[in-house]
């Protein structure tokens, strides 16, 4: 079956990859053109919008002026007509010969006037002095009346208008005003009467006139307000407030002056109008919105073109960047890449591949198997690797040869290359120089072999057990297998006993009852090869050493007992003297009692006194014998709570006997309420007694005077460690030379001719048993000071 030929386009593409080609320069002119088009369209739309809005605003300004002027003309005409009607009404109020006014016809005329002209809400006949002669009110009056017959006109503008009308005989009006109880604007119209001493004053509602004029002239879409000296009197309703708040542009203002007949000089009355009709959403402007919609769509279309142009530009830059990065990664990778077609012809190699195989790229491109760096033909192995159904990379390790003849280990990972149809047209191989890896692995294997030999030859049993169940044995050396076979249970059993043993006792060894041997056990948590938690155990057989230690301890106990017996032997004569005293006293008391009994002079009181003294002396003798038996008895060390005073008292019962024999004395310096100690009472008594006895014998042997044969016993809290009690025995004897102190505590060494040489050695062992150390120092003024410490139970323990 013939090998399919590769696609020429693919071959040319790999040739371009091998060449140092450069990408064409990426220009941004298309983006600049898109930006320019977007800006021009936006400027065009803004210009059109500005022209349209400006023309609409100008037209609205003209309409606002015309409407405002018409409203003012309507109001002025209405007020002028009202003034003429009021003058006709004044003719009905001619003075009668009896001096009364004709009010009947005037009431009818006033009612007719106010019904016809609803802006007139009050009419009053007022005298020159401002007195209201009579007043008429409109039925539609909604504010408080100001012209009452019982009151006078006191506001200055109205009084000035009355004076002007009476002086010039013509109608006049006041300026705008409003009341606090109403939101409307009023003026007072003053009309002369034929009497020349009275006037008619009419109160007109300008707000109603303005509203009527707006409705009649279709000007209700504007907002009006009256101004007096450029200040608003009161707004006319604010019916455009909603439009004003939603408008996007400022309103159009227009002010026009108002002349109501004759008014006060210097008063500038005006009507201000506002229009919001030029705003964008004020009216239904279909044509404008249609043009705006088309403009927005045009702008949107240009923006979409610009967006996709920008996306295309970014995609081009991204592809160029990806191509550059892929090429850079390929050329700078530490792995050598080569691409070959299905026949094995090399189409592409990166820069690393020639450095690994030691051949230049020109000697490799276009070559077919066998390749120059092969030592043997590897095509069968390559074909077998690529024939796997799995499409993942297949690894092939082989030894290759460089052009200069150097050999190296290479690892090739092969994968098929598929085209867009899923058909394989070649292979890609990733070549690694694994010479350091192979060398390191060989070194590891050699080191592992050496380590295994060393561990197998060790006498200690070494095992690695799984955690936490310790049911799996990961590793065991020959010593472990000899003791526990290839099973984990022996090691697990030994570790369990080791962990259950107190830390203070672990150093003495762990006894395995099944094997009957002692082991020094050490363990270390580790992580095994596959990140499995494990524990490594090293168990050293210390059976022989432990047996020797036990034998030595037994021998030491026998030596201690022997030393106590020797001490008792040395004190035998003194003890006999001590026992002879209470026995002689008992015999004397008994003989005296018998003599008095025979003579018949023994009374009940003397009898009781004699028996009491005999009992006391017998108890004294018993305590001496009991103390001697307890001191001489052979016992094992037993640490338990013991009181300082108890130990010292028991020691002194024997030490005082020796002191009397050697003509010495003992002084105690023991404070009260010392805490309980943790120790062996008999051993501590032996230690104190032996040190006191040695000091007294040294003083007696030197023939010192009695005042220097004083032994001082101190017991106190250790200044350096509050958890221990320090005992000190101080003498003023001949002292111990410096050259002899190094051998003082050695076994069988003694400065006395009759000594065994075991006393101080045993004392040191007792001190070390209690966690302390026996120290000897020179006493100031001559002599020796021996001291040791004993631990206390604790700060909260019971006091002695």
CSV table of C-alpha atoms in Angstrom, one decimal, residues 567-773:
chain,number,residue,atom,x,y,z
A,567,UNK,CA,27.2,1.4,109.9
A,568,UNK,CA,25.0,-0.3,112.5
A,569,UNK,CA,27.9,-2.5,113.5
A,570,UNK,CA,30.1,0.5,114.0
A,571,UNK,CA,27.4,2.0,116.1
A,572,UNK,CA,26.7,-1.2,118.1
A,573,UNK,CA,28.4,-0.1,121.3
A,574,UNK,CA,26.7,3.2,121.3
A,575,UNK,CA,23.3,1.5,120.6
A,576,UNK,CA,23.9,-0.9,123.5
A,577,UNK,CA,24.6,2.0,125.8
A,578,UNK,CA,21.4,3.7,124.5
A,579,UNK,CA,19.3,0.6,125.1
A,580,UNK,CA,20.9,0.0,128.5
A,581,UNK,CA,19.6,3.3,129.9
A,582,UNK,CA,15.8,2.6,129.5
A,583,UNK,CA,16.3,-1.1,130.6
A,584,UNK,CA,18.2,0.0,133.7
A,585,UNK,CA,15.5,2.6,134.4
A,586,UNK,CA,12.8,0.0,134.1
A,587,UNK,CA,14.6,-2.4,136.5
A,588,UNK,CA,15.1,0.5,139.1
A,589,UNK,CA,11.4,1.5,138.9
A,590,UNK,CA,10.3,-2.2,139.2
A,591,UNK,CA,12.6,-2.8,142.3
A,592,UNK,CA,11.4,0.4,144.0
A,593,UNK,CA,7.8,-0.5,143.5
A,594,UNK,CA,8.4,-4.1,144.9
A,595,UNK,CA,10.2,-2.7,148.0
A,596,UNK,CA,7.4,-0.2,148.7
A,597,UNK,CA,4.9,-3.0,148.1
A,598,UNK,CA,6.7,-5.3,150.7
A,599,UNK,CA,6.8,-2.5,153.2
A,600,UNK,CA,3.2,-1.7,152.6
A,601,UNK,CA,3.9,1.9,151.7
A,602,UNK,CA,2.9,1.7,148.0
A,603,UNK,CA,0.0,4.0,147.5
A,604,UNK,CA,-2.3,4.1,144.5
A,605,UNK,CA,-0.7,7.3,143.2
A,606,UNK,CA,2.9,5.9,143.5
A,607,UNK,CA,1.9,2.7,141.9
A,608,UNK,CA,0.4,4.5,138.9
A,609,UNK,CA,3.4,6.8,138.7
A,610,UNK,CA,5.8,3.9,138.7
A,611,UNK,CA,3.9,1.9,136.0
A,612,UNK,CA,3.8,5.1,133.8
A,613,UNK,CA,7.5,5.6,134.1
A,614,UNK,CA,8.2,1.9,133.3
A,615,UNK,CA,5.9,2.2,130.3
A,616,UNK,CA,7.7,5.3,129.0
A,617,UNK,CA,11.1,3.7,129.2
A,618,UNK,CA,9.8,0.6,127.5
A,619,UNK,CA,8.4,2.6,124.6
A,620,UNK,CA,11.7,4.5,124.3
A,621,UNK,CA,13.6,1.2,124.0
A,622,UNK,CA,11.0,-0.1,121.5
A,623,UNK,CA,11.4,3.0,119.3
A,624,UNK,CA,15.2,2.6,119.3
A,625,UNK,CA,14.9,-1.1,118.3
A,626,UNK,CA,12.2,-0.3,115.6
A,627,UNK,CA,14.4,2.5,114.2
A,628,UNK,CA,17.4,0.2,114.0
A,629,UNK,CA,15.4,-2.6,112.3
A,630,UNK,CA,13.9,-0.1,109.7
A,631,UNK,CA,17.3,1.4,108.9
A,632,UNK,CA,18.9,-2.0,108.5
A,633,UNK,CA,16.1,-3.6,106.6
A,634,UNK,CA,16.8,-4.3,102.8
A,635,UNK,CA,14.2,-2.6,100.7
A,636,UNK,CA,13.9,-1.5,97.0
A,637,UNK,CA,13.8,2.2,96.2
A,638,UNK,CA,10.2,3.6,96.4
A,639,UNK,CA,9.6,7.3,95.7
A,640,UNK,CA,6.6,8.6,97.6
A,641,UNK,CA,5.5,11.8,99.4
A,642,UNK,CA,7.6,12.3,102.5
A,643,UNK,CA,7.9,15.2,104.9
A,644,UNK,CA,11.3,16.9,105.5
A,645,UNK,CA,10.8,17.0,109.3
A,646,UNK,CA,10.1,13.3,109.4
A,647,UNK,CA,13.3,12.4,107.5
A,648,UNK,CA,15.4,14.7,109.7
A,649,UNK,CA,13.8,13.4,113.0
A,650,UNK,CA,14.3,9.8,112.1
A,651,UNK,CA,17.9,10.5,111.0
A,652,UNK,CA,18.7,12.4,114.3
A,653,UNK,CA,17.5,9.4,116.5
A,654,UNK,CA,20.5,7.5,115.1
A,655,UNK,CA,22.9,10.4,114.5
A,656,UNK,CA,22.6,11.7,118.1
A,657,UNK,CA,23.8,8.4,119.4
A,658,UNK,CA,26.9,8.6,117.2
A,659,UNK,CA,27.3,12.3,118.2
A,660,UNK,CA,27.4,11.5,121.9
A,661,UNK,CA,30.0,8.8,121.3
A,662,UNK,CA,32.2,11.2,119.3
A,663,UNK,CA,31.6,14.1,121.6
A,664,UNK,CA,30.0,16.1,118.8
A,665,UNK,CA,26.7,18.1,118.4
A,666,UNK,CA,24.2,18.7,115.7
A,667,UNK,CA,22.5,22.0,114.9
A,668,UNK,CA,19.3,22.1,112.9
A,669,UNK,CA,18.4,25.0,110.5
A,670,UNK,CA,15.1,23.9,109.1
A,671,UNK,CA,12.2,26.4,108.5
A,672,UNK,CA,8.7,25.4,109.1
A,673,UNK,CA,6.0,24.6,106.5
A,674,UNK,CA,8.4,23.2,103.9
A,675,UNK,CA,6.5,21.3,101.1
A,676,UNK,CA,6.3,17.6,100.9
A,677,UNK,CA,9.2,15.8,99.0
A,678,UNK,CA,9.0,13.0,96.5
A,679,UNK,CA,11.6,10.5,97.6
A,680,UNK,CA,12.6,7.3,99.4
A,681,UNK,CA,12.6,8.1,103.2
A,682,UNK,CA,15.0,5.3,104.2
A,683,UNK,CA,17.5,6.1,101.5
A,684,UNK,CA,17.4,9.8,102.4
A,685,UNK,CA,18.0,8.9,106.0
A,686,UNK,CA,21.0,6.8,105.0
A,687,UNK,CA,22.4,9.6,102.9
A,688,UNK,CA,22.0,12.2,105.7
A,689,UNK,CA,23.3,9.8,108.4
A,690,UNK,CA,26.3,8.8,106.4
A,691,UNK,CA,27.3,12.5,105.7
A,692,UNK,CA,26.8,13.5,109.3
A,693,UNK,CA,28.7,10.5,110.5
A,694,UNK,CA,31.6,11.2,108.1
A,695,UNK,CA,31.8,14.8,109.3
A,696,UNK,CA,31.8,13.9,113.0
A,697,UNK,CA,34.5,11.2,112.5
A,698,UNK,CA,36.6,13.7,110.6
A,699,UNK,CA,36.4,16.3,113.4
A,700,UNK,CA,37.1,13.6,116.1
A,701,UNK,CA,40.1,12.2,114.1
A,702,UNK,CA,41.6,15.7,113.9
A,703,UNK,CA,41.3,16.1,117.7
A,704,UNK,CA,39.4,19.3,117.4
A,705,UNK,CA,38.0,21.1,120.4
A,706,UNK,CA,34.3,20.5,121.2
A,707,UNK,CA,33.3,24.0,119.9
A,708,UNK,CA,34.5,23.0,116.4
A,709,UNK,CA,32.8,19.5,116.5
A,710,UNK,CA,29.4,21.1,115.6
A,711,UNK,CA,27.6,19.7,112.6
A,712,UNK,CA,25.1,22.0,111.0
A,713,UNK,CA,22.2,20.6,109.0
A,714,UNK,CA,20.3,23.0,106.6
A,715,UNK,CA,17.1,22.3,104.7
A,716,UNK,CA,15.6,25.1,102.5
A,717,UNK,CA,14.0,25.8,99.2
A,718,UNK,CA,16.7,25.8,96.5
A,719,UNK,CA,17.3,29.5,95.5
A,720,UNK,CA,18.0,28.4,91.9
A,721,UNK,CA,15.0,26.1,91.5
A,722,UNK,CA,11.9,26.6,93.6
A,723,UNK,CA,10.7,23.1,92.8
A,724,UNK,CA,13.4,21.4,94.8
A,725,UNK,CA,14.6,21.4,98.4
A,726,UNK,CA,18.3,21.7,99.1
A,727,UNK,CA,20.0,19.8,102.0
A,728,UNK,CA,23.4,21.0,103.2
A,729,UNK,CA,25.7,19.3,105.9
A,730,UNK,CA,28.4,21.8,107.1
A,731,UNK,CA,31.3,20.9,109.3
A,732,UNK,CA,34.5,22.7,110.4
A,733,UNK,CA,36.8,19.7,110.2
A,734,UNK,CA,40.2,19.4,108.4
A,735,UNK,CA,38.5,19.5,105.0
A,736,UNK,CA,39.2,17.6,101.8
A,737,UNK,CA,42.3,18.4,99.6
A,738,UNK,CA,41.5,19.5,96.1
A,739,UNK,CA,43.5,16.7,94.5
A,740,UNK,CA,41.4,14.1,96.3
A,741,UNK,CA,37.9,15.4,95.3
A,742,UNK,CA,38.0,13.9,91.8
A,743,UNK,CA,38.3,10.4,93.4
A,744,UNK,CA,36.2,11.0,96.4
A,745,UNK,CA,33.0,9.4,95.0
A,746,UNK,CA,34.7,6.4,93.3
A,747,UNK,CA,33.9,2.9,94.5
A,748,UNK,CA,36.3,1.3,97.0
A,749,UNK,CA,38.1,4.6,97.6
A,750,UNK,CA,38.4,5.7,101.2
A,751,UNK,CA,40.5,8.1,103.3
A,752,UNK,CA,39.9,6.0,106.4
A,753,UNK,CA,42.1,2.9,107.0
A,754,UNK,CA,39.2,0.8,108.2
A,755,UNK,CA,36.7,2.2,105.6
A,756,UNK,CA,35.1,0.1,102.8
A,757,UNK,CA,35.2,2.9,100.2
A,758,UNK,CA,31.5,2.5,99.3
A,759,UNK,CA,29.8,5.1,101.6
A,760,UNK,CA,30.1,8.3,99.4
A,761,UNK,CA,29.6,6.3,96.2
A,762,UNK,CA,26.3,5.0,97.6
A,763,UNK,CA,25.4,8.6,98.7
A,764,UNK,CA,26.0,9.9,95.2
A,765,UNK,CA,23.8,7.1,93.7
A,766,UNK,CA,21.0,8.0,96.1
A,767,UNK,CA,21.3,11.7,95.2
A,768,UNK,CA,21.1,10.8,91.5
A,769,UNK,CA,18.2,8.5,92.1
A,770,UNK,CA,16.3,11.6,93.3
A,771,UNK,CA,17.2,13.6,90.2
A,772,UNK,CA,19.9,15.6,92.0
A,773,UNK,CA,23.7,15.7,92.3
